[in-house]
Tab-separated table of C-alpha atoms in Angstrom:
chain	number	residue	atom	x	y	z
R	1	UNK	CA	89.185	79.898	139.118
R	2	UNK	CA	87.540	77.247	136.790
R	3	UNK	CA	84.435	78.376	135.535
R	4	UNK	CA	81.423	75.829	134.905
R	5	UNK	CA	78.314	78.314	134.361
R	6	UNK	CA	78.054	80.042	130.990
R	7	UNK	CA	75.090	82.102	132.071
R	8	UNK	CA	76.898	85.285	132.753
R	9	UNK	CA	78.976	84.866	129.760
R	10	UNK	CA	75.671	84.667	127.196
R	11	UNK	CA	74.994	87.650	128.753
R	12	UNK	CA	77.830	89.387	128.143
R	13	UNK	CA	78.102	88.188	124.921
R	14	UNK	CA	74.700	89.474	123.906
R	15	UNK	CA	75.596	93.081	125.308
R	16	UNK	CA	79.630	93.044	123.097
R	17	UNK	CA	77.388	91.561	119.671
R	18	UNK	CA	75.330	94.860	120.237
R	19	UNK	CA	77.843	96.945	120.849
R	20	UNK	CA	79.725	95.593	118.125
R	21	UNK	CA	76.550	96.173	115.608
R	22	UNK	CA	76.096	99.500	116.817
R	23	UNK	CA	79.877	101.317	117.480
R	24	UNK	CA	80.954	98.946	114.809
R	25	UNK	CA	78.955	100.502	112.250
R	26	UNK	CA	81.415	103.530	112.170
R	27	UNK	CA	84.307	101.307	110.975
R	28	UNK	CA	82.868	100.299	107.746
R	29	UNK	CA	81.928	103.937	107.320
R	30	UNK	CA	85.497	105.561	107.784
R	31	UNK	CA	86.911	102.564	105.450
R	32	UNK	CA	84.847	103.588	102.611
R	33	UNK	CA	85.583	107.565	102.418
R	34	UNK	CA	88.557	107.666	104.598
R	35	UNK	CA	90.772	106.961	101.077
R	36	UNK	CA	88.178	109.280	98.843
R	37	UNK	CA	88.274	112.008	101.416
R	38	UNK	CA	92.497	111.976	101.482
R	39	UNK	CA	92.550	111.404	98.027
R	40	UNK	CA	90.434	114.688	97.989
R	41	UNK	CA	92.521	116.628	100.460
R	42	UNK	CA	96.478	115.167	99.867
R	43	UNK	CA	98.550	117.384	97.526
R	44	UNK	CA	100.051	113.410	96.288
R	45	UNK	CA	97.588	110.913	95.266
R	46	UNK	CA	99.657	108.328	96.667
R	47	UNK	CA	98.714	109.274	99.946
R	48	UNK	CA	95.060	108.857	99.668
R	49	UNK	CA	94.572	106.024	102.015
R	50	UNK	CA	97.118	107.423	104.587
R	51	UNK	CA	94.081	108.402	106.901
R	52	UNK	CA	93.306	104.828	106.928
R	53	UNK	CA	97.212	103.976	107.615
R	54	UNK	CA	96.792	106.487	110.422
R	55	UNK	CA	94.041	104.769	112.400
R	56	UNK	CA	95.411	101.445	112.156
R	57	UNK	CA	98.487	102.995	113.098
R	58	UNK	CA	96.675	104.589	116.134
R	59	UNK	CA	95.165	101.001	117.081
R	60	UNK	CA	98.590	99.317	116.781
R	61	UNK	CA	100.138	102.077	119.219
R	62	UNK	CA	96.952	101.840	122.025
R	63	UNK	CA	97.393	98.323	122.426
R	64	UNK	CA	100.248	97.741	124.117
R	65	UNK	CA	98.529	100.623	126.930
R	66	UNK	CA	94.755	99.717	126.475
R	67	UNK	CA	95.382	96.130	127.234
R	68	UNK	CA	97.413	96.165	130.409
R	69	UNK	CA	94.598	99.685	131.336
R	70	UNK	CA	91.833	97.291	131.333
R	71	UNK	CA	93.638	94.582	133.352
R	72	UNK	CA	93.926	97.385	136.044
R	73	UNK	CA	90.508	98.930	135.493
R	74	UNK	CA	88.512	96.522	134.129
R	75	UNK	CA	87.304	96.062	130.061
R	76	UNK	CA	84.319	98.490	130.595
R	77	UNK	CA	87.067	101.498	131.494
R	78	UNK	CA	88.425	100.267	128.762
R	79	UNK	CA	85.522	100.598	125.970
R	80	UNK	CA	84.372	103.801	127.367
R	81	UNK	CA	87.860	105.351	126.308
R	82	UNK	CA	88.029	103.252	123.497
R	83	UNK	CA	84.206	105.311	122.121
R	84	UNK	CA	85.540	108.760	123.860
R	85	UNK	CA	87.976	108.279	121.585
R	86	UNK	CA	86.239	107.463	118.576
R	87	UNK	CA	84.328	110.306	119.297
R	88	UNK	CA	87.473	113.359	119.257
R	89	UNK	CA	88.467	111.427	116.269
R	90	UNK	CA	85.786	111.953	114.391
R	91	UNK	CA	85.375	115.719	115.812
R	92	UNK	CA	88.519	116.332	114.497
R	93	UNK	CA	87.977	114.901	110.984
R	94	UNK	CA	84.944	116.713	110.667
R	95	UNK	CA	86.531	119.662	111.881
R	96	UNK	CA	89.339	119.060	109.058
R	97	UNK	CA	87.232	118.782	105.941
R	98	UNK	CA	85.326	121.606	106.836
R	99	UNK	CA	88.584	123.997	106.964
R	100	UNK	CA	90.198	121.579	103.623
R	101	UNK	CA	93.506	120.537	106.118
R	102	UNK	CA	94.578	116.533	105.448
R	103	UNK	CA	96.791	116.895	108.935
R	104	UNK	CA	93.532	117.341	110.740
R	105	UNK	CA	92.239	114.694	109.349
R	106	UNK	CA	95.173	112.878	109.734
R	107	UNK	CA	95.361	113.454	113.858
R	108	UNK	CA	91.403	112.652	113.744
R	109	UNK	CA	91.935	108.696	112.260
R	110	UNK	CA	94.530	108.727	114.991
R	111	UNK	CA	92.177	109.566	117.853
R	112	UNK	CA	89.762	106.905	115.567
R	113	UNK	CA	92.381	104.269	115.865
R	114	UNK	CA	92.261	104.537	120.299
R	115	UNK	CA	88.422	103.198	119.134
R	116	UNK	CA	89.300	100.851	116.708
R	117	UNK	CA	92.088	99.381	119.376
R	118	UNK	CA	89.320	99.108	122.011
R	119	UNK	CA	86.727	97.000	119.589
R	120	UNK	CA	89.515	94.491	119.452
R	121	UNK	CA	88.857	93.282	122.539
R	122	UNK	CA	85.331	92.907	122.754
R	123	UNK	CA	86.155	89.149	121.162
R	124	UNK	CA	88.697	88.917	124.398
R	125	UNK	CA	86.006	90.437	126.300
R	126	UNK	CA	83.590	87.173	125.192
R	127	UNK	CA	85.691	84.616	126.649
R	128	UNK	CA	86.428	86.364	129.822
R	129	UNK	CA	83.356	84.578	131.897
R	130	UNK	CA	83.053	81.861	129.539
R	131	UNK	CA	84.227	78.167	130.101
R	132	UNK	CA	86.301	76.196	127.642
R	133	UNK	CA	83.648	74.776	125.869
R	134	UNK	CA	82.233	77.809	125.248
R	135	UNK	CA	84.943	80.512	124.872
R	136	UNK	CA	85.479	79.225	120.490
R	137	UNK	CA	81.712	79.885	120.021
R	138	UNK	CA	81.639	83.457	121.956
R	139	UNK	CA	84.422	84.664	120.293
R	140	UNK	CA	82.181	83.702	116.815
R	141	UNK	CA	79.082	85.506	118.189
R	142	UNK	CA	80.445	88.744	119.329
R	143	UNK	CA	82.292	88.960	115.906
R	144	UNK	CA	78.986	88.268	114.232
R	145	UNK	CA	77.816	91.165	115.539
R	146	UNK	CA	79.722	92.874	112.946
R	147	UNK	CA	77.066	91.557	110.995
R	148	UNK	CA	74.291	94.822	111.341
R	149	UNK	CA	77.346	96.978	111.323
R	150	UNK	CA	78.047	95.965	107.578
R	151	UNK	CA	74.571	96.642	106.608
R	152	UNK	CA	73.341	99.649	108.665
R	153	UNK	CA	77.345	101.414	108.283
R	154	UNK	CA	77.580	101.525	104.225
R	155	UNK	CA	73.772	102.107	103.788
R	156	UNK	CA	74.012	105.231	106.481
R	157	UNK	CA	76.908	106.482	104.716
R	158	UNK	CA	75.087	107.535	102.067
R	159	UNK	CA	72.669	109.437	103.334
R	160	UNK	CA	74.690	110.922	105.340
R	161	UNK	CA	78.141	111.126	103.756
R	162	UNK	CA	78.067	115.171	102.638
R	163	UNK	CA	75.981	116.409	105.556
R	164	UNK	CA	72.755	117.987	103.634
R	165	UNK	CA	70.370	115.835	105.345
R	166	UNK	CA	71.473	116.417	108.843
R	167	UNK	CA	69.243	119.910	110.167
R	168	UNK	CA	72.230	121.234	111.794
R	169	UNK	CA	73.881	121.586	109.032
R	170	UNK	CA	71.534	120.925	105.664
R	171	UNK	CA	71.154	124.512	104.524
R	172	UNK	CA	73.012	126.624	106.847
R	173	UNK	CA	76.299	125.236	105.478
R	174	UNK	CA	77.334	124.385	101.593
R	175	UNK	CA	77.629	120.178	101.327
R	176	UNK	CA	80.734	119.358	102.108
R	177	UNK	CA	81.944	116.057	100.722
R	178	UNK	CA	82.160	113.289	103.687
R	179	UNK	CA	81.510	115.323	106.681
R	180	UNK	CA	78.068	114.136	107.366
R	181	UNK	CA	79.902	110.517	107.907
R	182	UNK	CA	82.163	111.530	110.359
R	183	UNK	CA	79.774	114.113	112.163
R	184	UNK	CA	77.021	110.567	112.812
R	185	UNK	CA	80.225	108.606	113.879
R	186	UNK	CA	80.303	111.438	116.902
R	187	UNK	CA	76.712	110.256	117.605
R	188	UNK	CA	77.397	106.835	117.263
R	189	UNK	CA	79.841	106.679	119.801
R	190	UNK	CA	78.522	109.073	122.213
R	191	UNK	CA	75.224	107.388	122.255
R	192	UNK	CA	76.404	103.566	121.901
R	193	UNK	CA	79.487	103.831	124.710
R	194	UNK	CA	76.076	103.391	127.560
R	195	UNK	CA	75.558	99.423	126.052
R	196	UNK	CA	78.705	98.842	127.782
R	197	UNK	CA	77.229	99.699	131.422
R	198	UNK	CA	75.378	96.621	130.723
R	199	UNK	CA	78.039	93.868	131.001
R	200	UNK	CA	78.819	91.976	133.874
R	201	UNK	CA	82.998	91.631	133.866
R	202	UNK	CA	85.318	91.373	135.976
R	203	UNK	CA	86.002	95.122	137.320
R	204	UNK	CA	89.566	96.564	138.134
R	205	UNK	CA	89.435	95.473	141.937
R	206	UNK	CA	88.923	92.146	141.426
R	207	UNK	CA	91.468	91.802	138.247
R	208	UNK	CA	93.928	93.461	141.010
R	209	UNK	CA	93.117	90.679	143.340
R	210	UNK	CA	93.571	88.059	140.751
R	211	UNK	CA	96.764	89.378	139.673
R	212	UNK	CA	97.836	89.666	143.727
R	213	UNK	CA	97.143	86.250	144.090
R	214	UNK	CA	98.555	85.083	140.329
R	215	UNK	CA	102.346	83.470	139.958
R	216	UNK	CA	103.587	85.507	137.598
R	217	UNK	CA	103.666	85.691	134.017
R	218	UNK	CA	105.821	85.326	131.133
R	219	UNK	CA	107.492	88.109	129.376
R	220	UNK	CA	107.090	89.577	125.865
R	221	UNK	CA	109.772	87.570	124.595
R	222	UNK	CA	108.553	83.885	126.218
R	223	UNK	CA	105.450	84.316	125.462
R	224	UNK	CA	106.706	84.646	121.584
R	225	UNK	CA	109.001	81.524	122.185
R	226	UNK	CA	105.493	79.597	122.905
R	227	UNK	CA	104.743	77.855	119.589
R	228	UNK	CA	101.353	78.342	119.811
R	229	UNK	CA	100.975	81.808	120.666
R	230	UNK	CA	103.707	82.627	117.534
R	231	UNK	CA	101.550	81.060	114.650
R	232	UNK	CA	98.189	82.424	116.283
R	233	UNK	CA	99.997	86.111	116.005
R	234	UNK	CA	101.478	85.369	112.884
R	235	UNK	CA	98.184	84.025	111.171
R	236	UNK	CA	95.892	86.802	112.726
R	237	UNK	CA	98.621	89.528	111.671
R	238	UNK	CA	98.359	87.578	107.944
R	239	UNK	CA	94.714	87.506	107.807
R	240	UNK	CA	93.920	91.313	109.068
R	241	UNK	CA	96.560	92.923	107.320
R	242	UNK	CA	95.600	91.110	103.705
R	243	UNK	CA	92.080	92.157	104.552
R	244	UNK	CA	93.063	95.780	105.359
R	245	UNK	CA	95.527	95.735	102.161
R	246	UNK	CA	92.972	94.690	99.780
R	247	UNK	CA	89.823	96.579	101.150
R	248	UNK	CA	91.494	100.067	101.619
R	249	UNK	CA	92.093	100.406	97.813
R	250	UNK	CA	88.735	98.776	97.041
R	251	UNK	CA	87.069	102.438	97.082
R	252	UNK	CA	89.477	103.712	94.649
R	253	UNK	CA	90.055	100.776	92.567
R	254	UNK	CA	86.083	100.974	92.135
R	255	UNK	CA	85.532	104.619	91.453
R	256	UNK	CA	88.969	104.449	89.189
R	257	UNK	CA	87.646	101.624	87.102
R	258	UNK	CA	84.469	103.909	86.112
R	259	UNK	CA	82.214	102.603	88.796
R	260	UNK	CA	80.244	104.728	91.181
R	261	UNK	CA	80.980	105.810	94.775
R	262	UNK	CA	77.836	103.988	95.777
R	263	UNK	CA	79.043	101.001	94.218
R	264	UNK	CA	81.833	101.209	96.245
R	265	UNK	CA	79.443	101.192	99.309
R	266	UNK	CA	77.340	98.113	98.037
R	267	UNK	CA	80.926	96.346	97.940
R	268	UNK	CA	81.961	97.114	100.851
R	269	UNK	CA	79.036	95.990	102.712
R	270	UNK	CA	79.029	92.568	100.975
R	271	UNK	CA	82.428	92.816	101.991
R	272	UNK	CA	81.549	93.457	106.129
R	273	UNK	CA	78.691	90.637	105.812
R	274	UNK	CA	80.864	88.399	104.417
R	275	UNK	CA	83.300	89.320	107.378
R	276	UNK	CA	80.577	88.651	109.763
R	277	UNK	CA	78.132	86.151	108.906
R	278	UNK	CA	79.905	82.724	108.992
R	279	UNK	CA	80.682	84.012	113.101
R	280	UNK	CA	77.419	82.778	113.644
R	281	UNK	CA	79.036	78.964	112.664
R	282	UNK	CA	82.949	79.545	112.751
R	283	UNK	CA	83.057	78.592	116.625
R	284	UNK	CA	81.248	75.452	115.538
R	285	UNK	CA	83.041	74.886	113.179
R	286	UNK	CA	86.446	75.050	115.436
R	287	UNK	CA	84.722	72.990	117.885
R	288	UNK	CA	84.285	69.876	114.929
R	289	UNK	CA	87.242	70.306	112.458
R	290	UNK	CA	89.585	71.871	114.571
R	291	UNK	CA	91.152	75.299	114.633
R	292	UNK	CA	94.297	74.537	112.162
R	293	UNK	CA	91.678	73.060	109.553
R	294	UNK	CA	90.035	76.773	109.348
R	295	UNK	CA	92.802	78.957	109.444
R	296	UNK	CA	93.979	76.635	106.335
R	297	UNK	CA	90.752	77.222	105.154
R	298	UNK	CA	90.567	81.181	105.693
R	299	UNK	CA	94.371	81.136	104.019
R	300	UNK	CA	92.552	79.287	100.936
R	301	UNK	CA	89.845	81.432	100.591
R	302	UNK	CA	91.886	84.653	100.704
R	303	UNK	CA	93.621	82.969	97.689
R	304	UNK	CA	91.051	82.405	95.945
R	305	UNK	CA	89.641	86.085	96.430
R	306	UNK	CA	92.675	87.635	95.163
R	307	UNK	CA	92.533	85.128	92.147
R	308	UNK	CA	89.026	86.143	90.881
R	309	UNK	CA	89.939	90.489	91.719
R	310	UNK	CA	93.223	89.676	88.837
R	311	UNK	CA	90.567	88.106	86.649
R	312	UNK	CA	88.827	91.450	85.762
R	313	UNK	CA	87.240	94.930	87.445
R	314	UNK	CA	83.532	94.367	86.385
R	315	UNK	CA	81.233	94.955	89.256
R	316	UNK	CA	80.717	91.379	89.579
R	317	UNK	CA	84.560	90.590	89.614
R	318	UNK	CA	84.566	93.292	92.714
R	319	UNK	CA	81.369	91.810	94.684
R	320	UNK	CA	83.009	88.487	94.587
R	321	UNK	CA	86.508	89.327	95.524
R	322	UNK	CA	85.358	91.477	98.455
R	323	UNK	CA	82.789	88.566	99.695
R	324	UNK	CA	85.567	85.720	99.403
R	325	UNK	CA	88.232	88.478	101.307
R	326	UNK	CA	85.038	88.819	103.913
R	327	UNK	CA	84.992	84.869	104.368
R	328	UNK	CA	88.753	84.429	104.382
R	329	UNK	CA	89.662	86.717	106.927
R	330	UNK	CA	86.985	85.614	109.162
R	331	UNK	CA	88.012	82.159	108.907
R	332	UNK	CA	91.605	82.854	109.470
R	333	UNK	CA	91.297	85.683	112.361
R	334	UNK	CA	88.698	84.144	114.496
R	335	UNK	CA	90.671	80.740	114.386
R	336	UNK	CA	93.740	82.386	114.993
R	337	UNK	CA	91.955	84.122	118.168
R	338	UNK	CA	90.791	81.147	119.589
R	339	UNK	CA	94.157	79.579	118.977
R	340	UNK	CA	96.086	82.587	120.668
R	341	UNK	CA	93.453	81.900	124.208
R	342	UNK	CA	94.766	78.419	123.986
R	343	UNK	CA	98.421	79.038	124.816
R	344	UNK	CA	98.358	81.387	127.613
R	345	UNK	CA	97.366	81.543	131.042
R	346	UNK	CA	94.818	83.734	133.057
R	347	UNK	CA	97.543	86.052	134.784
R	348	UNK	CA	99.225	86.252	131.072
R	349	UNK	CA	95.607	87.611	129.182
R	350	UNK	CA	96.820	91.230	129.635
R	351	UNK	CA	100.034	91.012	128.105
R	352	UNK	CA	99.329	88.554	125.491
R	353	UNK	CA	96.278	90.063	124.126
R	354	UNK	CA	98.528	93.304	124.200
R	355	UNK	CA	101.127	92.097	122.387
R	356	UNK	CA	99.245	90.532	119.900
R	357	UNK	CA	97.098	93.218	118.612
R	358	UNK	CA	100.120	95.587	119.081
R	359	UNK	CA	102.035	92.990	116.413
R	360	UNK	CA	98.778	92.020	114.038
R	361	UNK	CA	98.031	96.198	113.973
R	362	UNK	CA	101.556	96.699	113.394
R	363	UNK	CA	101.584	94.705	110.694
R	364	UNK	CA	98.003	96.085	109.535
R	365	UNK	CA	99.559	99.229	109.239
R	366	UNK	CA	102.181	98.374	106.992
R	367	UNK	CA	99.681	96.926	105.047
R	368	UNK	CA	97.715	99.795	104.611
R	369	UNK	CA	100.414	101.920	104.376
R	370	UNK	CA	101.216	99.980	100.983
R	371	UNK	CA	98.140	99.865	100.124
R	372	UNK	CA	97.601	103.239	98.505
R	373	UNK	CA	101.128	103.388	97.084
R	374	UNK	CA	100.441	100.155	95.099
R	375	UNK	CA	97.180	101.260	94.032
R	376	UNK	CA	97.658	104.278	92.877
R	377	UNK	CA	101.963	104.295	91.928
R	378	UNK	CA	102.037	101.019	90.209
R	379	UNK	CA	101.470	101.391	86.511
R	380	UNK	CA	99.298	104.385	85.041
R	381	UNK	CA	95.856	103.078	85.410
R	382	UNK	CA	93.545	101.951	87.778
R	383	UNK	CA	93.906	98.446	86.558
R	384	UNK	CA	97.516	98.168	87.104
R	385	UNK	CA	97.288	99.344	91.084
R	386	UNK	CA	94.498	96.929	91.731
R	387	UNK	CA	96.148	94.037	90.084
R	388	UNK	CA	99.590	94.921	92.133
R	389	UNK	CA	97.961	94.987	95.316
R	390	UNK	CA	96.091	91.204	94.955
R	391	UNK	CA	99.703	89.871	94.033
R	392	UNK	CA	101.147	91.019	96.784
R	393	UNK	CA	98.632	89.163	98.892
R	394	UNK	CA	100.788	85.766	97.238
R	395	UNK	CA	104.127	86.086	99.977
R	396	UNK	CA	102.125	86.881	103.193
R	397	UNK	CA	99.891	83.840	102.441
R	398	UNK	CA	102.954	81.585	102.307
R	399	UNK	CA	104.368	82.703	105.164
R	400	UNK	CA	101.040	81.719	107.212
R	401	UNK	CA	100.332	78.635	105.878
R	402	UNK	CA	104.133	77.344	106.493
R	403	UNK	CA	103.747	78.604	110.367
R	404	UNK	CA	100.936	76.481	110.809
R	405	UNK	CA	102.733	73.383	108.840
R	406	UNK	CA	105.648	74.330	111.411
R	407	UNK	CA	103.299	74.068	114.531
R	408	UNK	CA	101.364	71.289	113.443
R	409	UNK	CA	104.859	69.215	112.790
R	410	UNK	CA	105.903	70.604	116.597
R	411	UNK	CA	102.553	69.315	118.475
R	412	UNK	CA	102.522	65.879	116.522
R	413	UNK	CA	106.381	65.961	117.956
R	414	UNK	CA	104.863	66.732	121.133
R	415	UNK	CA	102.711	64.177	121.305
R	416	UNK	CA	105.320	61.258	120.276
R	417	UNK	CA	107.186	62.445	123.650
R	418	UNK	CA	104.269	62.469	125.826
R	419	UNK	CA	103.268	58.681	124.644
């Protein structure tokens, strides 16, 4: 069905930017003492970021379920697992720094990851009930959301991070590093998961109907053979994993270079504004230049971020680095989003969206996998880890920008035909 009337997709969109401000504010929190508190609790200090590894691994492995889930049930059955989940998660990390066990807190960033999987789609969510015209700039505004998440999550954190301010457990228990974050991430979620009774989506009887009434789709494999759909995965699994790669060892790059943990939280919140802020003009942007134009310039701009981190670790060196990795990776993933909508149809949302985050996760995981072993195994000092990890940034970035020289060489081919 062709939709003309964006007035129940603004709405929508207004409900995901607050949910995405509010339950989003737990993911900049877990990314800056997720590596601190593993560093703290593995018996190798190459393993400090695994918890981090562990819920992107947990996002990459919901995916291919929570996708095709909320085809069948709708988006909002969807979200509420996706916060339910979030919630254990955190439960469970808590529950594993109080007793000092890293597998705890390892099966807690799992449980984390079923929430981080179900954010993922709140930019799918967007375009949903929105028409064509519309769907680039949605996609931009729910991300933007992101935007109060950067600054309420970091600035939270530390009052909160060791638990003495919080009454149930200021003075009846001893601080205990990083608990208070994950104890308010059980709020956040149980509280926030109601915004989502606000939005007006398709529910699971109608997306049954649809699909009833649908010619059917394309498989995994065709749906990879589509040009489009390949260089929109390959440039949104380029863009998040870089992002992930570089910001997981920012934390310990920062405290190891002599700065201070809330330094570290200052960074990473320029970092999440930086994310977040240009959503509020990326759509337009799409809409004028074209979505090619900014994914080139997102692959630039990562560049150039890993180019001024190899330059020195002042503070300043850090702040900028972060804020151009922010800017990058919004550039490249929301243009690679609103690519990926472009080359598949209705019936195919489901399994597309699926397999993409399943693949850009994936790949995320790797990413952050490596992360902490290049950080804090390559050389003997701080220095050396941080510089490894911005060079390794150089490969993926080539790989991205020659899939988009491939596609743009296959639709100009296109076009030669069709005339």
């Amino acid at each position: 069905m062709t939709i003309t009337d964006d007035t129940r997709a603004k709405r929508n969109v207004a409900v995901l930017v607050a949910a995405q401000a509010v339950l989003g504010a737990q993911m900049p929190m877990i990314f800056v003492v997720g590596g601190l508190a593993g560093g703290m609790l593995a018996d190798n200090p190459c393993f400090a970021t695994l918890p981090i590894s562990v819920i992107v691994f947990g996002s990459m492995t919901t995916a291919p379920w929570i996708s095709p889930l909320m085809q069948r049930k709708g988006r909002k059955f969807g979200f509420f697992v996706g916060a339910i989940g979030g919630a254990i998660g955190a439960a469970i990390s808590a529950y594993g720094l109080y007793i000092a066990s890293f597998p705890l807190l390892l099966l807690g960033s799992y449980f984390t990851g079923i929430y981080m999987s179900a954010q993922g789609f709140y930019r799918f969510a967007a375009t949903d009930t929105a028409t064509d015209a519309f769907r680039p700039k949605a996609i931009s505004y729910v991300m933007a959301g992101g935007l109060l998440s950067a600054i309420f999550g970091p600035q939270l954190n530390k009052l909160v991070s060791d638990g003495s301010i919080l009454p149930f457990i200021g003075g009846a228990l001893p601080p205990i590093p990083f608990i208070g974050t994950y104890l308010t991430i059980i709020a956040i979620n149980l509280l926030g998961m109601f915004l989502f009774l606000l939005l007006d989506l398709p529910n699971g009887a109608q997306n049954k109907a649809a699909a009833v009434s649908a010619p059917i789709g394309r498989s995994r494999l065709e749906l990879l053979r589509n040009p489009t759909i390949l260089v929109a995965i390959i440039c949104a699994m380029v863009a998040y994993s870089l992002m992930n790669l570089v910001m997981t060892s920012t934390p310990l790059a920062v405290v190891g270079c002599g700065l201070s943990s809330d330094n570290a939280n200052d960074i990473v919140s320029a970092h999440v504004l930086a994310m977040f802020i240009p959503s509020f003009f990326t759509g337009h942007l799409i809409v004028r230049f074209g979505v090619t134009r900014i994914i080139i310039a997102g692959l630039v701009i990562l560049g150039l971020a890993g180019v001024v981190a190899l330059t020195g670790v002042t503070l300043g060196n850090f702040f900028i680095a972060l804020i151009l990795l922010g800017l990058g990776w919004n550039f490249g993933f929301v243009g690679a989003t609103t690519l990926l909508s472009s080359g598949h149809a209705p019936n195919e949302r489901g399994q597309t969206q699926g397999l993409n985050d399943m693949m850009v996760f994936g790949c995320v995981t790797m990413a952050s996998l490596a992360s902490g072993g290049l950080m804090n195994c390559s050389g003997g000092t701080a220095v050396d880890g941080w510089n490894a990890v911005n060079v390794a940034m150089i490969p993926f970035l080539l790989l991205a920008g020659g899939a988009l020289v491939w596609l743009t060489v296959q639709d100009r081919r296109k076009a030669r035909i069709a005339a």
